GROMACS .gro file of N, CA and C in nm:
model
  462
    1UNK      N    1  -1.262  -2.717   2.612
    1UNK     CA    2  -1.294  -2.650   2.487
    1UNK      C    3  -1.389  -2.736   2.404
    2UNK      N    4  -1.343  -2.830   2.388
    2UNK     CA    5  -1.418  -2.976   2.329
    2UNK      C    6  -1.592  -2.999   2.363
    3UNK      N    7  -1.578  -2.931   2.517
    3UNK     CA    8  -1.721  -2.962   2.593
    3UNK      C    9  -1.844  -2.867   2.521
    4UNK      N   10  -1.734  -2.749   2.470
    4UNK     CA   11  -1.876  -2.615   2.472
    4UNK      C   12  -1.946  -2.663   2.348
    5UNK      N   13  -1.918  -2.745   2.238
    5UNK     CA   14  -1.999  -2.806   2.135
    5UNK      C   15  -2.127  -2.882   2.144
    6UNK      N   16  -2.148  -2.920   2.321
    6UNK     CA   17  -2.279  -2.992   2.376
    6UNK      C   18  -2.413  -2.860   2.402
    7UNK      N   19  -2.302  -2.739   2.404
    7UNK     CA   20  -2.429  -2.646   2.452
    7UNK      C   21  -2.522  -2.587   2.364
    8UNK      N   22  -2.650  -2.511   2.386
    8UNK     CA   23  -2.676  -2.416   2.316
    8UNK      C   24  -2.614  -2.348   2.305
    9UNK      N   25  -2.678  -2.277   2.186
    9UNK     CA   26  -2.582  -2.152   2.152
    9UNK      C   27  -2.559  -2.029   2.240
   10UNK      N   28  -2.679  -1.962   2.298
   10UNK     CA   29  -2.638  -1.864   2.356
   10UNK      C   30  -2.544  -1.920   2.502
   11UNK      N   31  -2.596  -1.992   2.562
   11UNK     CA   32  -2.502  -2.076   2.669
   11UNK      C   33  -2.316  -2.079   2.597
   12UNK      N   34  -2.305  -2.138   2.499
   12UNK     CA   35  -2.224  -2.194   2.454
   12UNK      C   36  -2.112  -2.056   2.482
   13UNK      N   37  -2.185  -1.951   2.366
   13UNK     CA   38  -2.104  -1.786   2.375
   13UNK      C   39  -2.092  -1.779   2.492
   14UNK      N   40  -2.151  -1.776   2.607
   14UNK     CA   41  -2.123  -1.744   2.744
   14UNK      C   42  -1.991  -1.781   2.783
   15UNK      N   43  -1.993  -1.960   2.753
   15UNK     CA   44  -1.938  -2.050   2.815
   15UNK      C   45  -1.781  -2.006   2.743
   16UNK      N   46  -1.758  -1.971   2.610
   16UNK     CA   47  -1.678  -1.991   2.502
   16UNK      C   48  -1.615  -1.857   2.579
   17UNK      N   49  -1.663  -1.741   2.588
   17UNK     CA   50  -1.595  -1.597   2.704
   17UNK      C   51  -1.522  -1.643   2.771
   18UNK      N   52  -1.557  -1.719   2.898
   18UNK     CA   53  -1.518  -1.786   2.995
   18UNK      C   54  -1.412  -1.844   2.969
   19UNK      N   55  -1.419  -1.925   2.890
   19UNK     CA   56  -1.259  -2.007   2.861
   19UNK      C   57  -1.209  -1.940   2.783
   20UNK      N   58  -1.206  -1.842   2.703
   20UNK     CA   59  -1.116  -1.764   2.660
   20UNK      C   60  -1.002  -1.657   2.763
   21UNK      N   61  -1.136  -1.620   2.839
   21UNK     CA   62  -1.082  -1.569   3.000
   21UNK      C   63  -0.939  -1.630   3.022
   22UNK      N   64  -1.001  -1.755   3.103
   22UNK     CA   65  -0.894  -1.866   3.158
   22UNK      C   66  -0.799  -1.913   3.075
   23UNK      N   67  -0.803  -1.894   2.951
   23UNK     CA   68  -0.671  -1.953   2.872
   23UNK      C   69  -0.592  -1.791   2.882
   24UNK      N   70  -0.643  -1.712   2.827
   24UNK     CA   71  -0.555  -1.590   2.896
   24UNK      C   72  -0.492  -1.562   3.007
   25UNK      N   73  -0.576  -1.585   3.132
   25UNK     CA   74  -0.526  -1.555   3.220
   25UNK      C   75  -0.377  -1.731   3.272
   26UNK      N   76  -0.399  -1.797   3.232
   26UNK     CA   77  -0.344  -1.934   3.214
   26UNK      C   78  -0.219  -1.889   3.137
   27UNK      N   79  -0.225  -1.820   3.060
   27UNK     CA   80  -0.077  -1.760   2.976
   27UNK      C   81  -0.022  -1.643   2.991
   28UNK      N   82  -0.089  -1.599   3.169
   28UNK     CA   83  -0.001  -1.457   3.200
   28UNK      C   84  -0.033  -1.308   3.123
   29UNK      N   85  -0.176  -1.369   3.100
   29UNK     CA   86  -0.186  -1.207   2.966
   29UNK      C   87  -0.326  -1.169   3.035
   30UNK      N   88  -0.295  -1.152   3.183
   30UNK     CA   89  -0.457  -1.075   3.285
   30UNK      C   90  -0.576  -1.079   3.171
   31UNK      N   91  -0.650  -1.172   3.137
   31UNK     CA   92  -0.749  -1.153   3.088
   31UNK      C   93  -0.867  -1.084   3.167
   32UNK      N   94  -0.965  -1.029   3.094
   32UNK     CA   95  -1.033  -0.972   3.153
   32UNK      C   96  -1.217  -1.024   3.140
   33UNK      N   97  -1.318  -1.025   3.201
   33UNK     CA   98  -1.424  -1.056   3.146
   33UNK      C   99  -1.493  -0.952   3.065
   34UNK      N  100  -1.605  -0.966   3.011
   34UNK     CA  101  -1.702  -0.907   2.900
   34UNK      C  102  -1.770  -0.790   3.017
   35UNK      N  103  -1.776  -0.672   2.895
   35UNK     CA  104  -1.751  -0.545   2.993
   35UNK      C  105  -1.851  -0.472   2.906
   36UNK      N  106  -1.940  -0.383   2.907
   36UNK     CA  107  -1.983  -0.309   2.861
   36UNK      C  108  -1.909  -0.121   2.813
   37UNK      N  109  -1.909  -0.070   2.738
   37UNK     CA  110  -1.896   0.032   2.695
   37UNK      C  111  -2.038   0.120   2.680
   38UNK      N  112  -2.045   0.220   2.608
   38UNK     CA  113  -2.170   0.338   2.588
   38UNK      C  114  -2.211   0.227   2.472
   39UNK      N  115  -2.287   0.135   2.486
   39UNK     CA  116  -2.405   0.129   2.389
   39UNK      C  117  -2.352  -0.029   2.302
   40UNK      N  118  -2.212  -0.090   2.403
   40UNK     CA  119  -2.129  -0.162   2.344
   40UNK      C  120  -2.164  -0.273   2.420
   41UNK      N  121  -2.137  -0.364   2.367
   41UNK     CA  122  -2.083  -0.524   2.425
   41UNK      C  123  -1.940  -0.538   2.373
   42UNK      N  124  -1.803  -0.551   2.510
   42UNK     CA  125  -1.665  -0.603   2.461
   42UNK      C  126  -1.693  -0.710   2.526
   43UNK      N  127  -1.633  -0.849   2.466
   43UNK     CA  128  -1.598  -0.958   2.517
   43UNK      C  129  -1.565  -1.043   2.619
   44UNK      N  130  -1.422  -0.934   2.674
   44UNK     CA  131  -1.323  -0.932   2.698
   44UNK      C  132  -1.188  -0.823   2.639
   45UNK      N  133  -1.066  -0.881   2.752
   45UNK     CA  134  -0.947  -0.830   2.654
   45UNK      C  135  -0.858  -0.873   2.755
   46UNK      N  136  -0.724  -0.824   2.729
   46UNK     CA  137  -0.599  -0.878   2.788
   46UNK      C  138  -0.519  -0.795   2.757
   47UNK      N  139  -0.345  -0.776   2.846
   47UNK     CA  140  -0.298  -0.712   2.810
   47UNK      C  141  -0.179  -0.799   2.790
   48UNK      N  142  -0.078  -0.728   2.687
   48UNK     CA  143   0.055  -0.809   2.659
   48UNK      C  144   0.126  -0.685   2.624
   49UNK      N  145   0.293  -0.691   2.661
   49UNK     CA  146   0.335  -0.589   2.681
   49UNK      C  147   0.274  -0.463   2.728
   50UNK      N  148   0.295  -0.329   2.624
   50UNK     CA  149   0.215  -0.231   2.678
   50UNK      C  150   0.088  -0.227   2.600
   51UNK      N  151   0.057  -0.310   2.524
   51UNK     CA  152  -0.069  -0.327   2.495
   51UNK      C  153  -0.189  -0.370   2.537
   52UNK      N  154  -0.331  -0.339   2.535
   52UNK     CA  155  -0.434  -0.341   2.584
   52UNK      C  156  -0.515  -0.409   2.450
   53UNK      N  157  -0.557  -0.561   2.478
   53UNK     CA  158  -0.592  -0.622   2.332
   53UNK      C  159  -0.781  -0.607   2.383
   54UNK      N  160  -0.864  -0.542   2.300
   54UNK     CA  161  -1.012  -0.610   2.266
   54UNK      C  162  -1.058  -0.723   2.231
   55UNK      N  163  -1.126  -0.801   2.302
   55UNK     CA  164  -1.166  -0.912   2.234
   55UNK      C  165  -1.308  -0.944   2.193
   56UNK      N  166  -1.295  -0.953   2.050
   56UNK     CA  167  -1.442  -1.047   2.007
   56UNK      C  168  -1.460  -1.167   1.961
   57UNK      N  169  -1.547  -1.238   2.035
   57UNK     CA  170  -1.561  -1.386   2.080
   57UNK      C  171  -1.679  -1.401   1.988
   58UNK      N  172  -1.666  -1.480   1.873
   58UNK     CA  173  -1.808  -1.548   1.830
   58UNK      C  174  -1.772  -1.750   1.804
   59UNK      N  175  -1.867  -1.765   1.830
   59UNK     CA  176  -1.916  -1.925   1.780
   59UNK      C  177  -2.011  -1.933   1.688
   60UNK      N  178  -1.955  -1.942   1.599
   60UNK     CA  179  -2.116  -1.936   1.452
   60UNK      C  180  -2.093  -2.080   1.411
   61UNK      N  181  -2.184  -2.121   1.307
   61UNK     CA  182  -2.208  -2.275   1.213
   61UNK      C  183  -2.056  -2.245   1.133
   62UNK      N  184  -2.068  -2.077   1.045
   62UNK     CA  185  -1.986  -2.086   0.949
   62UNK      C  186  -1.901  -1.957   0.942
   63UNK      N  187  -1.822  -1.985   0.831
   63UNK     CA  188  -1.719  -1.851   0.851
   63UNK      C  189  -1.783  -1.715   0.856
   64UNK      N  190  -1.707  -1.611   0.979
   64UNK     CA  191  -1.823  -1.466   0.916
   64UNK      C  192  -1.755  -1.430   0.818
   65UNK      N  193  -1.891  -1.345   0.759
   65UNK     CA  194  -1.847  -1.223   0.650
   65UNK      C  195  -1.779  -1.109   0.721
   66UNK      N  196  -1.764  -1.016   0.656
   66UNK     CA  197  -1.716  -0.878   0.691
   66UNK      C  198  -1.767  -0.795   0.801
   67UNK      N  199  -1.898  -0.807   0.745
   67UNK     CA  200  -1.958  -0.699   0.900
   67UNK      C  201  -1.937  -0.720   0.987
   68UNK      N  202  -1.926  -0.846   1.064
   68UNK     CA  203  -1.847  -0.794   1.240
   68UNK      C  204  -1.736  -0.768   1.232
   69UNK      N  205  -1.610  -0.825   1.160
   69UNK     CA  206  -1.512  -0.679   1.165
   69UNK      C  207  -1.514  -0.590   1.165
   70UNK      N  208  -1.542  -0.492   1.075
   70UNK     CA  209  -1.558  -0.334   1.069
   70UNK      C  210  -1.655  -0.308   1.172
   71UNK      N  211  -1.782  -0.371   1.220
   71UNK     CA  212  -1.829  -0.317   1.371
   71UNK      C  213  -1.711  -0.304   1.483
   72UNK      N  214  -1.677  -0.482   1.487
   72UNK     CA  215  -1.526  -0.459   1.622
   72UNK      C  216  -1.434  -0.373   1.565
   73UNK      N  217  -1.380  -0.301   1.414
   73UNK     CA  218  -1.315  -0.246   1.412
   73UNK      C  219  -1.381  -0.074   1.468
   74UNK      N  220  -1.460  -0.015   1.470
   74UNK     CA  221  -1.498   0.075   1.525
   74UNK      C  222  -1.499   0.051   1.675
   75UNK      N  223  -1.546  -0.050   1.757
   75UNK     CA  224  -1.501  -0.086   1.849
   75UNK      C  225  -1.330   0.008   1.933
   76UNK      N  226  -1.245  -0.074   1.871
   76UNK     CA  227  -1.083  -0.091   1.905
   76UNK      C  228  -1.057   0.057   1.829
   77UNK      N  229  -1.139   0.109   1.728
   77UNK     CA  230  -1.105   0.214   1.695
   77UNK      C  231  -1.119   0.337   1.816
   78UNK      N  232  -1.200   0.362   1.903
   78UNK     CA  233  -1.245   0.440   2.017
   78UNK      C  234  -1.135   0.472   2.093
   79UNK      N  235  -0.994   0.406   2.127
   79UNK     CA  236  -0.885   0.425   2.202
   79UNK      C  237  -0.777   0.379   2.115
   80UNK      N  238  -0.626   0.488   2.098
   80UNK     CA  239  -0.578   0.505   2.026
   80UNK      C  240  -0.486   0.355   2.090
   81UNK      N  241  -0.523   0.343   2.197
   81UNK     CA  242  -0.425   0.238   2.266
   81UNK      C  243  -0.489   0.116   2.244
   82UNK      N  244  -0.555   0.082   2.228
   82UNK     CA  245  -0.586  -0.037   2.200
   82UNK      C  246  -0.539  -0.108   2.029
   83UNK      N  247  -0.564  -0.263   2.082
   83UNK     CA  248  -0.577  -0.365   1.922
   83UNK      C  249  -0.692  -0.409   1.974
   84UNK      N  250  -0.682  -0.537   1.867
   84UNK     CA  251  -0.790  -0.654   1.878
   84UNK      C  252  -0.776  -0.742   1.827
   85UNK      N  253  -0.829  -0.804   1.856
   85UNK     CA  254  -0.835  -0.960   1.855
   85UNK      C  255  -1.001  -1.039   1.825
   86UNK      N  256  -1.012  -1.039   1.697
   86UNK     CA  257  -1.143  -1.133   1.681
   86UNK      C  258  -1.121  -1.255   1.666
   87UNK      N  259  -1.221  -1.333   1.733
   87UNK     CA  260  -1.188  -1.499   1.734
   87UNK      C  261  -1.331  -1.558   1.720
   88UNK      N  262  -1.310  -1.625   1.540
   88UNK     CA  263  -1.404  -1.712   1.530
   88UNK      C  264  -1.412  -1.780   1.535
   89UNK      N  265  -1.476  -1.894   1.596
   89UNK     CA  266  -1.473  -2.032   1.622
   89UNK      C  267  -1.470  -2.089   1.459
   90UNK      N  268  -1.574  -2.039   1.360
   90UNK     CA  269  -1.558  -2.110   1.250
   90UNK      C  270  -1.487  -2.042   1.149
   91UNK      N  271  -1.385  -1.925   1.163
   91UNK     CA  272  -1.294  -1.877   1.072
   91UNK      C  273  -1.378  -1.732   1.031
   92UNK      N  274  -1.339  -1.696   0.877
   92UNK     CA  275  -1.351  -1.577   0.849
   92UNK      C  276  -1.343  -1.618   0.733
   93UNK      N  277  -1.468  -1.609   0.610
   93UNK     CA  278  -1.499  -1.608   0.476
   93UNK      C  279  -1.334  -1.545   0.410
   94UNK      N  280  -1.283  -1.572   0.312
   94UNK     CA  281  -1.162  -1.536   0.259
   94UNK      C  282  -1.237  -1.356   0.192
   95UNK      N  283  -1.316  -1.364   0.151
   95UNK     CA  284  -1.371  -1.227   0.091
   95UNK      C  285  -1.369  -1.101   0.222
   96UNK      N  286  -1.389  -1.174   0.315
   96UNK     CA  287  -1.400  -1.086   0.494
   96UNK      C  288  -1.269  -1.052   0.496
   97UNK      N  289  -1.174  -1.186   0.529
   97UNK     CA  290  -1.028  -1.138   0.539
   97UNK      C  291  -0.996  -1.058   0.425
   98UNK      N  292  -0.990  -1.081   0.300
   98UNK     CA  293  -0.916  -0.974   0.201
   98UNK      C  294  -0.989  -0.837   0.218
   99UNK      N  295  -1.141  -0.835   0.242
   99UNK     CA  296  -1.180  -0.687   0.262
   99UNK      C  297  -1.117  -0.614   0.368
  100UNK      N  298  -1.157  -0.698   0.492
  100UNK     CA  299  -1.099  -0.616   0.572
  100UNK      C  300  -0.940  -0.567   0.598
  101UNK      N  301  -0.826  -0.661   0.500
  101UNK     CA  302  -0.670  -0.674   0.510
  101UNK      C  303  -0.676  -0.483   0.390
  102UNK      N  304  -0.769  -0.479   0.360
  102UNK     CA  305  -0.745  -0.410   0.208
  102UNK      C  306  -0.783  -0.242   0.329
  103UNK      N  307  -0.827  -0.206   0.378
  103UNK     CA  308  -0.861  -0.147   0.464
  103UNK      C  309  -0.773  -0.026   0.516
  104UNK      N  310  -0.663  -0.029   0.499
  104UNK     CA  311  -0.554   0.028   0.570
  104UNK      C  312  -0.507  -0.025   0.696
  105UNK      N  313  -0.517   0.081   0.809
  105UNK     CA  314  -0.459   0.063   0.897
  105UNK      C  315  -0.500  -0.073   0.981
  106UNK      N  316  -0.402  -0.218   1.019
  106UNK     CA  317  -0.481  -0.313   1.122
  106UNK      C  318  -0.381  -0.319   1.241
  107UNK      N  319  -0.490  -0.266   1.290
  107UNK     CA  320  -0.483  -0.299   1.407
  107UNK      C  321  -0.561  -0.401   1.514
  108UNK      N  322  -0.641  -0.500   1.434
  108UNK     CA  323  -0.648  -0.640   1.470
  108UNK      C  324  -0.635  -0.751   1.411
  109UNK      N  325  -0.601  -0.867   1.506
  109UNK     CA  326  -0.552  -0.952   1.436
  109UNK      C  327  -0.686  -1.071   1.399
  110UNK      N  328  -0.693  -1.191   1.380
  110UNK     CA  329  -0.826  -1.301   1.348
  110UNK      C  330  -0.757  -1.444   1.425
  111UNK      N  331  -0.820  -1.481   1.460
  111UNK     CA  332  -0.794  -1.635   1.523
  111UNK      C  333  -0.920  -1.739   1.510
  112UNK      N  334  -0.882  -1.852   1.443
  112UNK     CA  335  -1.019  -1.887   1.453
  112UNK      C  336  -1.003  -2.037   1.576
  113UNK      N  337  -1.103  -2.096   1.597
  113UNK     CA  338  -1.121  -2.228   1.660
  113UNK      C  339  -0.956  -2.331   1.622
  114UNK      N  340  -0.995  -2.365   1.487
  114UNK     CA  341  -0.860  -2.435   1.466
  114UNK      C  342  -0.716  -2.378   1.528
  115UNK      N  343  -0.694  -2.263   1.503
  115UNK     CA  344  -0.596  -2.189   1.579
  115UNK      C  345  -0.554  -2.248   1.755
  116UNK      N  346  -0.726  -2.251   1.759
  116UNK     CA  347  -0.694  -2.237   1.935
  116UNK      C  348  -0.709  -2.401   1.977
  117UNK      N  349  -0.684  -2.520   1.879
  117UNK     CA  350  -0.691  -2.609   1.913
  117UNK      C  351  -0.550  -2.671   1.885
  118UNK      N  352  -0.468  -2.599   1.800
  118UNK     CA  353  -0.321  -2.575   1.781
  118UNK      C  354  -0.242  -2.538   1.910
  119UNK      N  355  -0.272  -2.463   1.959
  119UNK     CA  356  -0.279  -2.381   2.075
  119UNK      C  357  -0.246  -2.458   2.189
  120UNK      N  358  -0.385  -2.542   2.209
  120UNK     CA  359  -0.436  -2.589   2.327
  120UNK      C  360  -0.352  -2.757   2.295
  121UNK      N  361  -0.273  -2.805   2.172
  121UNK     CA  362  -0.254  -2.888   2.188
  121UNK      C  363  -0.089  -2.881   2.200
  122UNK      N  364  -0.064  -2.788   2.243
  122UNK     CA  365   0.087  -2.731   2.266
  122UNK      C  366   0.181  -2.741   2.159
  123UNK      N  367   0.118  -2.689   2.006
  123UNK     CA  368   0.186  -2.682   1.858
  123UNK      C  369   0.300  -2.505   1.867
  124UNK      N  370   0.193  -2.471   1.953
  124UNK     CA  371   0.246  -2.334   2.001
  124UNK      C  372   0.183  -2.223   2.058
  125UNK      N  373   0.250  -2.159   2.158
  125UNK     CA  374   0.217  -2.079   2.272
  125UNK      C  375   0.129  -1.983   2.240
  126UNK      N  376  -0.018  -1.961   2.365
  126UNK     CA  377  -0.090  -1.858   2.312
  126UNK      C  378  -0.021  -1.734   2.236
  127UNK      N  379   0.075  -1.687   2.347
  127UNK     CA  380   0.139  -1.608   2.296
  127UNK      C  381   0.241  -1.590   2.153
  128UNK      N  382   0.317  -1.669   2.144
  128UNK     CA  383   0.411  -1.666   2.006
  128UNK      C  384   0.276  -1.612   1.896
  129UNK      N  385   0.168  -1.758   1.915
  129UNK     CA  386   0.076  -1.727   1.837
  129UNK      C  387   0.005  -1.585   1.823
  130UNK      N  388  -0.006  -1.503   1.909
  130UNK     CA  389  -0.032  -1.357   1.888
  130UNK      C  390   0.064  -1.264   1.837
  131UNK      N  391   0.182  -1.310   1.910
  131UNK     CA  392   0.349  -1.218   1.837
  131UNK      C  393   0.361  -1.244   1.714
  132UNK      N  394   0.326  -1.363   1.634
  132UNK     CA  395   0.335  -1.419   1.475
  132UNK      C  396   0.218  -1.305   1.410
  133UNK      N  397   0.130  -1.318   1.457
  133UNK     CA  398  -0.017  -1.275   1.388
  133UNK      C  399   0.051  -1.130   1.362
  134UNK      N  400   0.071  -1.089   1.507
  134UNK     CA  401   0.075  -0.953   1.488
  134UNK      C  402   0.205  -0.915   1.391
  135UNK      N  403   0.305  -1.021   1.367
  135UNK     CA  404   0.435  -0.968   1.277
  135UNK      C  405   0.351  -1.002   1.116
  136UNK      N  406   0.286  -1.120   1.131
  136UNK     CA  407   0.267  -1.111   1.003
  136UNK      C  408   0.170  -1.006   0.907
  137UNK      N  409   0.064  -0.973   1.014
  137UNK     CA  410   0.006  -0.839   0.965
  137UNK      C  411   0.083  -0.705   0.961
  138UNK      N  412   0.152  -0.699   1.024
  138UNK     CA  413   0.254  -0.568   0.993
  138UNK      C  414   0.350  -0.605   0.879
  139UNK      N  415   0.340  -0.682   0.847
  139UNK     CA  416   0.446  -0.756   0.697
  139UNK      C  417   0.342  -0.713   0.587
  140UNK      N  418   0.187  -0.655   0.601
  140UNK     CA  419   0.133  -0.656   0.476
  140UNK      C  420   0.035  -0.799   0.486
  141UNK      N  421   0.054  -0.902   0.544
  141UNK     CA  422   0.016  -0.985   0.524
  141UNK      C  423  -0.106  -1.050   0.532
  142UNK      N  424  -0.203  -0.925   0.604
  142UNK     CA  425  -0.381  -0.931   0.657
  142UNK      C  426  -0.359  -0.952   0.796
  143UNK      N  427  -0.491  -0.934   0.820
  143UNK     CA  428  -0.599  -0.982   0.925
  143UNK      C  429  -0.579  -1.088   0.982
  144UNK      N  430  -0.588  -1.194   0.878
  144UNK     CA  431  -0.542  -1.368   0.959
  144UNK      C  432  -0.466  -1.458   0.845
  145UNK      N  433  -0.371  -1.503   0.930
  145UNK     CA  434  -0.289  -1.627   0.957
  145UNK      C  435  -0.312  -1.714   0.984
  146UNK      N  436  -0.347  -1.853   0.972
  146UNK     CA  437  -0.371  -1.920   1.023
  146UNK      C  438  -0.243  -1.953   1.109
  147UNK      N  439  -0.280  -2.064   1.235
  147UNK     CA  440  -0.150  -2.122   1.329
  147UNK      C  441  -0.110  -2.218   1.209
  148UNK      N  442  -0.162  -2.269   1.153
  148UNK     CA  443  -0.089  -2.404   1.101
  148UNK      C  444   0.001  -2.318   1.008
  149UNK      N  445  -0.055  -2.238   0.927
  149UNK     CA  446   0.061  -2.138   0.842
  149UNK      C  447   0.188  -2.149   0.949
  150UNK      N  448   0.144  -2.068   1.081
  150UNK     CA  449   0.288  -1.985   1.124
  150UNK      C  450   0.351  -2.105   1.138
  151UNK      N  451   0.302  -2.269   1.205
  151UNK     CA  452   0.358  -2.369   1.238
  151UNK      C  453   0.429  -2.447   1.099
  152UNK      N  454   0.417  -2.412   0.999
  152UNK     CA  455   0.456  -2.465   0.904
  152UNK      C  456   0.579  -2.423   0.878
  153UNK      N  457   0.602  -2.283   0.900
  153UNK     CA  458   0.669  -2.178   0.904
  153UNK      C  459   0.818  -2.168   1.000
  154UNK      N  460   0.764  -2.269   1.105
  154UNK     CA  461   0.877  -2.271   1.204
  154UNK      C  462   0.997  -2.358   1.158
   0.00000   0.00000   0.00000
């Protein structure tokens, strides 16, 4: 994970898919690779329980704003069965998360880099970490959680 910070950028996104892949598939949740739709780029995705998760993978300098949520949320919106899962390497502007938490219905959750270095340093399981996200957004609670929240929490 540490390594993809040597690459370019578009390399890097490639590279950053890829190991998202393998940490999925590494935690039993069949990840899948980056797939095209009608007119779409998906990521990826995975499944856990009977769920079918979307994934959007970015590596930016800085936190996004709003607009790629509500794009990936039209995305995950297309199948009644699906969630999602956006993962920014550098987080999500607090104005992004409260817009998009304010929204109504979520049905995805946010993960950023720090998350997945929580993660990767065995603070806690890919998974719990998705079962938390997803309880704490059904609590009302938004879009994203950070891990260190839920770990604080334990």
């Amino acid at each position: 994970f540490d390594a993809l910070h040597a690459l370019e950028p578009k390399a890097r996104g490639f590279a950053f898919e890829r190991f998202l892949r393998a940490l999925f598939d590494a935690n039993g949740l069949k990840g899948r690779s980056s797939f095209r739709l009608v007119g779409e780029q998906i990521d990826g995705s995975f499944s856990m329980g009977d769920s079918t998760y979307l994934i959007e993978a970015k590596w930016e300098n800085k936190p996004l704003d709003v607009t790629p949520l509500f794009a990936f949320r039209s995305q995950v919106a297309k199948a009644d069965w699906t969630r999602g899962l956006f993962i920014s390497y550098s987080g999500f502007t607090n104005d992004a998360c409260t817009a998009f938490s304010r929204t109504g219905q979520l049905n995805s959750i946010g993960m950023s880099g720090q998350d997945l270095h929580f993660i990767l340093e065995g603070k806690i399981s890919l998974i719990d970490a998705i079962r938390a996200k997803l309880a704490r957004a059904g609590e009302g609670r938004g879009f994203m959680v950070s891990v260190y929240e839920l770990i604080l929490q334990l």
